[in-house]
Amino acid sequence: MISNLPMILQVKPQFLRLPQFPILRDSQARVSSSSIVRMSATGYSGISLENIAVKPPSHPTYDLKGVIKLALAEDAADRGDVTSMATIPSDMEVEAHFLAKEDGIVAGIALGEMVFREVDPSLKVDWFQKDGDFVRRGLKIGRVFGNAHNIVVAERVVLNFMQRMSGIATLTKAMADAAHPALILETRKTAPGLRLVDKWAVLIGGGRNHRMGLFDMVLIKDNHISSAGGIIHAIRSVDLYLQQRNLKMEVEVETRTLEEVNEVLQYASQTKTSLTRIMLDNMVVPLPNGDVDVSMLKEAVELINGRFETEASGNVTLETVHKIGGTGVTYISSGALTHSVKALDISLKIDTELALRVGRRTNRA
């Protein structure tokens, strides 16, 4: 039997035995939206968050299990994995290894395990690294053992999450290190439906989370200011709104000029306000030689003088973030962490030795 299988499925005889769990095939591969369990990201059935290296950020309504089910459903649709059903014996068990194909920070290990459990709870997953670890090209990150068909069904969804999250974590780590002593933040510029996943990856990479959404922080931006009739009108309206509803949450206002910074400081000196942070937007000025002028940003930070947290935004890159961090600003936010992510190349292979041999031939192992 083994000799007639394609090379990638030639596995050790001891790995071949009748499975003791149902195979995800044909109609069983369908994911029903009616079975989605509403959950907070602070918990997940079958997995203890106490054992997760970096816990996901909290969100009151985000359905992480539903996101996993949706990802599996868009792959399997109403027919299932026709290629695996045609080529892989239903009773075959294999061991497959995760391989890093480039250097970077690995992330999404905990989420990957959740996907495997969703497809087949009997799959056995062992990790040699943890979320947040630096991995080198060619390194074995972990392995999964069990029914071959179910491993292949889960493979692409697991890798899609892990590659995206690892790319975000890798860039975040580089930016966070360069920004020190300032702290690096992402923004709401995340992939639709993957807000919590993207922000979880930022945490794994050593960054901090900005607000999760529109609900958990007041952020007065340019359009709010224009609609309210000016920056002070906007802040005053927020103060009144929170007071009337007995709400306590962080409040940030976006400023674009030193004049606006002074207006905010004057208001705060005369009025009890809920304001906690001042955003200094586009006060980093790009220069023709590729450098940046941070003198305006530094002056704004000095004007505020620690009375409020400060956040620099705009023209933040890996090349400029160190200079920005040296101005004394508290936070630096970068949409590029999530909206321009380059995925970290990771693969899952049953025939690991062949994969490594091919990888070495193409300088990817």
Coordinates of C-alpha atoms in Angstrom, one line a residue:
M1 CA 0.0 0.0 0.0
I2 CA 2.7 2.5 1.0
S3 CA 4.8 2.0 -2.2
N4 CA 1.9 3.0 -4.4
L5 CA 1.3 6.3 -2.6
P6 CA 2.7 9.6 -3.9
M7 CA 6.1 10.5 -2.3
I8 CA 4.7 13.1 0.0
L9 CA 2.3 10.6 1.6
Q10 CA 4.9 7.8 2.1
V11 CA 4.9 7.7 5.9
K12 CA 6.3 5.3 8.5
P13 CA 4.2 2.1 8.9
Q14 CA 3.7 2.8 12.6
F15 CA 1.8 5.9 11.6
L16 CA -0.8 3.9 9.7
R17 CA -3.8 2.6 11.7
L18 CA -7.5 2.9 11.8
P19 CA -8.6 6.3 13.2
Q20 CA -10.7 6.4 16.3
F21 CA -12.5 9.6 15.3
P22 CA -14.8 10.8 12.5
I23 CA -13.1 11.9 9.3
L24 CA -14.0 15.3 8.0
R25 CA -15.3 14.4 4.6
D26 CA -17.8 15.6 2.1
S27 CA -21.0 16.8 3.9
Q28 CA -19.2 16.6 7.2
A29 CA -16.8 19.3 6.0
R30 CA -19.6 21.8 5.9
V31 CA -19.5 24.5 8.6
S32 CA -22.9 25.6 9.8
S33 CA -23.3 29.2 10.8
S34 CA -26.0 28.1 13.3
S35 CA -23.4 26.2 15.3
I36 CA -21.3 29.4 16.0
V37 CA -20.8 30.0 19.7
R38 CA -20.8 33.6 20.7
M39 CA -17.8 34.3 22.9
S40 CA -15.5 36.9 24.2
A41 CA -11.9 36.7 23.2
T42 CA -11.0 36.2 26.8
G43 CA -11.9 32.5 26.6
Y44 CA -12.0 29.6 24.2
S45 CA -13.6 26.2 24.6
G46 CA -11.0 23.5 25.1
I47 CA -8.0 25.8 25.4
S48 CA -6.8 27.4 28.6
L49 CA -5.6 30.9 28.0
E50 CA -3.4 30.5 31.1
N51 CA -1.1 28.4 28.8
I52 CA -1.0 31.0 26.0
A53 CA 2.3 32.9 25.9
V54 CA 0.5 36.2 25.0
K55 CA -3.2 36.4 25.7
P56 CA -5.5 38.0 23.0
P57 CA -6.8 41.5 23.7
S58 CA -10.2 41.7 25.3
H59 CA -13.3 42.4 23.2
P60 CA -16.9 42.2 24.4
T61 CA -18.5 40.8 21.2
Y62 CA -15.8 39.4 19.0
D63 CA -16.5 35.8 18.0
L64 CA -13.1 34.2 17.5
K65 CA -14.5 30.8 17.1
G66 CA -16.9 32.2 14.5
V67 CA -14.0 33.7 12.6
I68 CA -12.3 30.3 12.5
K69 CA -15.4 28.6 11.3
L70 CA -15.9 31.2 8.6
A71 CA -12.3 30.7 7.4
L72 CA -12.8 26.9 7.2
A73 CA -16.2 27.3 5.5
E74 CA -14.8 29.5 2.7
D75 CA -12.3 26.8 2.0
A76 CA -14.6 23.7 2.2
A77 CA -17.9 25.3 1.1
D78 CA -20.6 22.7 0.7
R79 CA -18.5 19.9 -0.9
G80 CA -15.3 19.6 1.2
D81 CA -11.7 19.0 0.2
V82 CA -12.2 17.2 -3.1
T83 CA -8.5 16.7 -3.7
S84 CA -7.8 15.1 -0.3
M85 CA -10.9 12.9 -0.7
A86 CA -9.6 11.7 -4.0
T87 CA -5.9 11.2 -3.0
I88 CA -5.6 10.5 0.7
P89 CA -6.8 7.1 2.2
S90 CA -9.5 7.8 4.8
D91 CA -7.7 5.8 7.5
M92 CA -4.2 7.3 7.0
E93 CA -2.4 9.0 9.9
V94 CA 0.7 11.1 9.4
E95 CA 3.0 13.5 11.2
A96 CA 3.6 16.9 9.6
H97 CA 6.1 19.6 10.6
F98 CA 5.8 23.4 10.6
L99 CA 8.9 24.9 8.9
A100 CA 10.0 28.5 9.1
K101 CA 11.1 29.6 5.6
E102 CA 12.5 33.0 6.7
D103 CA 13.7 34.7 9.8
G104 CA 11.2 36.5 12.0
I105 CA 8.9 36.5 15.0
V106 CA 6.5 33.6 15.1
A107 CA 2.9 34.4 16.0
G108 CA -0.4 32.6 15.7
I109 CA 0.6 29.4 17.3
A110 CA -2.2 29.5 19.8
L111 CA -4.7 30.4 17.1
G112 CA -3.4 27.7 14.8
E113 CA -4.0 25.1 17.5
M114 CA -7.6 26.4 17.9
V115 CA -8.1 25.8 14.1
F116 CA -6.8 22.2 14.4
R117 CA -9.1 21.5 17.3
E118 CA -12.0 22.9 15.4
V119 CA -11.4 20.6 12.5
D120 CA -10.5 17.5 14.6
P121 CA -10.1 17.6 18.4
S122 CA -8.1 14.3 18.3
L123 CA -5.2 15.8 16.3
K124 CA -2.1 16.0 18.5
V125 CA -0.2 19.3 18.2
D126 CA 3.2 19.9 19.7
W127 CA 5.0 23.2 19.5
F128 CA 8.8 23.7 19.7
Q129 CA 8.5 27.4 19.9
K130 CA 6.0 29.8 21.5
D131 CA 4.3 33.0 20.3
G132 CA 6.8 35.8 20.3
D133 CA 9.9 33.7 19.7
F134 CA 12.4 34.6 17.1
V135 CA 12.8 31.8 14.5
R136 CA 15.4 31.3 11.8
R137 CA 14.9 30.0 8.3
G138 CA 14.8 26.2 8.2
L139 CA 13.7 25.8 11.8
K140 CA 11.1 23.3 12.7
I141 CA 8.5 25.2 14.7
G142 CA 6.1 22.4 15.7
R143 CA 4.4 19.3 14.5
V144 CA 0.9 17.9 14.2
F145 CA 0.0 14.2 14.2
G146 CA -3.3 12.5 13.3
N147 CA -5.6 11.9 10.4
A148 CA -3.9 13.0 7.2
H149 CA -7.1 14.3 5.5
N150 CA -8.0 16.5 8.5
I151 CA -4.5 17.9 8.8
V152 CA -4.5 18.9 5.1
V153 CA -8.0 20.5 5.5
A154 CA -6.8 22.6 8.4
E155 CA -3.4 23.4 6.8
R156 CA -4.0 26.5 4.7
V157 CA -6.3 28.2 7.3
V158 CA -3.7 27.6 10.1
L159 CA -0.9 28.9 7.9
N160 CA -2.9 31.9 6.7
F161 CA -3.5 33.0 10.3
M162 CA 0.1 32.2 11.3
Q163 CA 1.8 33.9 8.4
R164 CA -0.2 37.1 8.7
M165 CA 0.2 37.3 12.4
S166 CA 3.9 36.5 12.2
G167 CA 4.4 39.2 9.6
I168 CA 2.7 41.7 11.9
A169 CA 4.6 40.6 14.9
T170 CA 8.0 40.7 13.1
L171 CA 7.4 44.3 11.9
T172 CA 6.0 45.3 15.3
K173 CA 9.1 43.9 17.1
A174 CA 11.4 45.9 14.8
M175 CA 9.4 49.1 15.2
A176 CA 9.1 48.7 19.0
D177 CA 12.8 48.2 19.4
A178 CA 13.6 51.2 17.3
A179 CA 11.0 53.4 18.9
H180 CA 12.2 52.9 22.5
P181 CA 11.7 54.6 24.9
A182 CA 8.4 55.5 23.1
L183 CA 5.8 52.7 22.9
I184 CA 4.5 51.5 19.5
L185 CA 0.8 51.3 18.8
E186 CA -1.2 49.9 15.8
T187 CA -4.4 51.6 14.6
R188 CA -7.9 50.5 13.4
K189 CA -6.4 49.9 9.9
T190 CA -6.8 46.2 10.3
A191 CA -8.2 43.6 7.8
P192 CA -12.0 43.6 8.1
G193 CA -13.1 40.8 10.4
L194 CA -9.6 40.2 11.7
R195 CA -9.4 43.1 14.1
L196 CA -8.7 41.0 17.2
V197 CA -6.3 38.7 15.3
D198 CA -4.3 41.6 14.0
K199 CA -4.1 43.3 17.3
W200 CA -3.2 40.1 19.0
A201 CA -0.2 39.8 16.7
V202 CA 0.9 43.3 17.6
L203 CA 0.9 42.3 21.3
I204 CA 2.9 39.2 20.5
G205 CA 5.5 41.4 18.7
G206 CA 5.9 43.6 21.7
G207 CA 3.7 46.5 20.7
R208 CA 0.7 48.0 22.6
N209 CA -2.9 48.1 21.5
H210 CA -4.7 51.3 20.6
R211 CA -8.4 51.3 21.0
M212 CA -10.1 48.1 19.9
G213 CA -12.9 49.9 18.1
L214 CA -15.2 52.8 18.2
F215 CA -16.7 51.7 21.5
D216 CA -13.9 51.6 24.1
M217 CA -12.2 55.0 23.8
V218 CA -13.1 58.5 22.7
L219 CA -10.8 59.6 19.8
I220 CA -11.7 63.1 18.6
K221 CA -10.3 63.3 15.1
D222 CA -10.3 66.0 12.4
N223 CA -13.8 65.2 11.1
H224 CA -15.3 65.3 14.6
I225 CA -13.6 68.6 15.1
S226 CA -14.9 70.0 11.9
S227 CA -18.4 68.8 12.6
A228 CA -18.4 70.1 16.1
G229 CA -17.3 73.6 15.1
G230 CA -13.8 73.5 16.5
I231 CA -11.4 71.6 18.7
I232 CA -12.6 73.1 22.0
H233 CA -16.3 72.6 21.1
A234 CA -15.5 68.9 20.4
I235 CA -13.7 68.4 23.7
R236 CA -16.4 70.2 25.7
S237 CA -19.1 68.1 24.0
V238 CA -17.2 64.9 24.9
D239 CA -16.8 66.0 28.5
L240 CA -20.5 66.7 28.8
Y241 CA -21.5 63.4 27.1
L242 CA -19.4 61.3 29.4
Q243 CA -20.5 63.2 32.5
Q244 CA -24.2 62.8 31.6
R245 CA -23.9 59.1 31.1
N246 CA -21.5 58.5 34.0
L247 CA -18.9 56.9 31.6
K248 CA -15.2 56.7 32.4
M249 CA -12.9 56.0 29.5
E250 CA -9.7 57.4 27.9
V251 CA -10.2 60.4 25.7
E252 CA -7.8 61.5 23.0
V253 CA -7.9 64.5 20.7
E254 CA -6.1 64.9 17.5
T255 CA -4.1 68.1 17.0
R256 CA -2.5 69.2 13.7
T257 CA -0.9 72.5 14.6
L258 CA 0.9 74.0 17.6
E259 CA -2.0 76.5 17.8
E260 CA -4.4 73.6 18.4
V261 CA -2.1 72.2 21.0
N262 CA -2.1 75.5 22.9
E263 CA -5.9 75.8 22.6
V264 CA -6.3 72.3 24.2
L265 CA -3.8 73.1 27.0
Q266 CA -5.5 76.4 27.7
Y267 CA -8.9 74.7 27.9
A268 CA -7.6 72.0 30.2
S269 CA -6.0 74.6 32.5
Q270 CA -9.4 76.3 33.0
T271 CA -11.8 73.4 32.9
K272 CA -12.1 70.0 34.5
T273 CA -11.8 67.6 31.5
S274 CA -11.8 63.9 30.7
L275 CA -8.9 64.3 28.2
T276 CA -6.1 61.9 28.8
R277 CA -4.0 62.0 25.6
I278 CA -3.1 64.4 22.8
M279 CA -2.3 63.1 19.3
L280 CA 0.3 65.1 17.4
D281 CA -0.7 64.3 13.9
N282 CA 1.7 64.9 10.9
M283 CA 4.1 66.9 12.9
V284 CA 6.9 64.7 11.5
V285 CA 7.9 66.5 8.3
P286 CA 9.6 64.5 5.5
L287 CA 12.7 66.0 4.0
P288 CA 13.9 65.7 0.3
N289 CA 16.9 63.6 1.4
G290 CA 14.7 61.0 2.9
D291 CA 15.2 62.1 6.5
V292 CA 12.5 63.7 8.7
D293 CA 12.3 67.0 10.6
V294 CA 10.9 66.3 14.1
S295 CA 11.4 69.8 15.5
M296 CA 7.6 70.6 15.5
L297 CA 6.8 67.3 17.2
K298 CA 9.5 68.0 19.8
E299 CA 8.2 71.5 20.5
A300 CA 4.6 70.1 20.9
V301 CA 5.8 67.5 23.4
E302 CA 7.7 70.2 25.4
L303 CA 4.6 72.4 25.4
I304 CA 2.5 69.6 26.8
N305 CA 5.3 68.9 29.4
G306 CA 3.8 65.7 30.7
R307 CA 0.4 67.1 31.5
F308 CA -1.1 64.5 29.1
E309 CA 0.1 61.4 27.3
T310 CA 1.3 62.2 23.8
E311 CA 1.0 60.2 20.6
A312 CA 2.9 60.8 17.3
S313 CA 1.1 59.9 14.1
G314 CA 2.0 60.2 10.5
N315 CA 5.2 59.6 8.5
V316 CA 6.1 56.7 10.8
T317 CA 8.4 54.1 9.2
L318 CA 11.0 51.7 10.3
E319 CA 13.6 54.3 9.2
T320 CA 12.0 57.3 11.0
V321 CA 10.6 55.7 14.2
H322 CA 13.8 55.9 16.2
K323 CA 14.1 59.7 15.6
I324 CA 10.5 60.2 16.4
G325 CA 10.9 58.2 19.6
G326 CA 13.7 60.4 20.7
T327 CA 11.4 63.5 21.0
G328 CA 10.0 62.4 24.3
V329 CA 6.6 61.4 22.9
T330 CA 4.8 58.7 24.9
Y331 CA 3.3 56.7 22.0
I332 CA 3.9 56.3 18.3
S333 CA 1.1 54.9 16.2
S334 CA 1.6 53.2 12.8
G335 CA -1.2 51.9 10.5
A336 CA 1.5 50.1 8.5
L337 CA 1.8 47.5 11.2
T338 CA -1.4 45.9 10.0
H339 CA -2.5 47.5 6.7
S340 CA 0.8 46.9 4.8
V341 CA 1.8 43.6 6.5
K342 CA 4.2 41.2 4.6
A343 CA 3.4 37.7 5.7
L344 CA 6.2 35.6 7.2
D345 CA 6.7 32.5 5.1
I346 CA 5.8 29.3 7.1
S347 CA 4.9 25.9 5.7
L348 CA 3.5 22.6 6.9
K349 CA 5.0 19.5 5.4
I350 CA 4.4 15.8 5.8
D351 CA 7.6 14.9 3.9
T352 CA 9.9 17.3 5.8
E353 CA 13.2 16.1 4.4
L354 CA 12.1 16.7 0.8
A355 CA 10.7 20.1 1.8
L356 CA 14.0 21.1 3.4
R357 CA 15.9 19.8 0.3
V358 CA 13.8 21.9 -2.0
G359 CA 14.0 24.8 0.4
R360 CA 17.8 24.7 0.3
R361 CA 17.7 24.7 -3.5
T362 CA 15.7 27.8 -3.5
N363 CA 17.4 29.5 -0.5
R364 CA 14.2 29.2 1.6
A365 CA 15.5 26.7 4.2

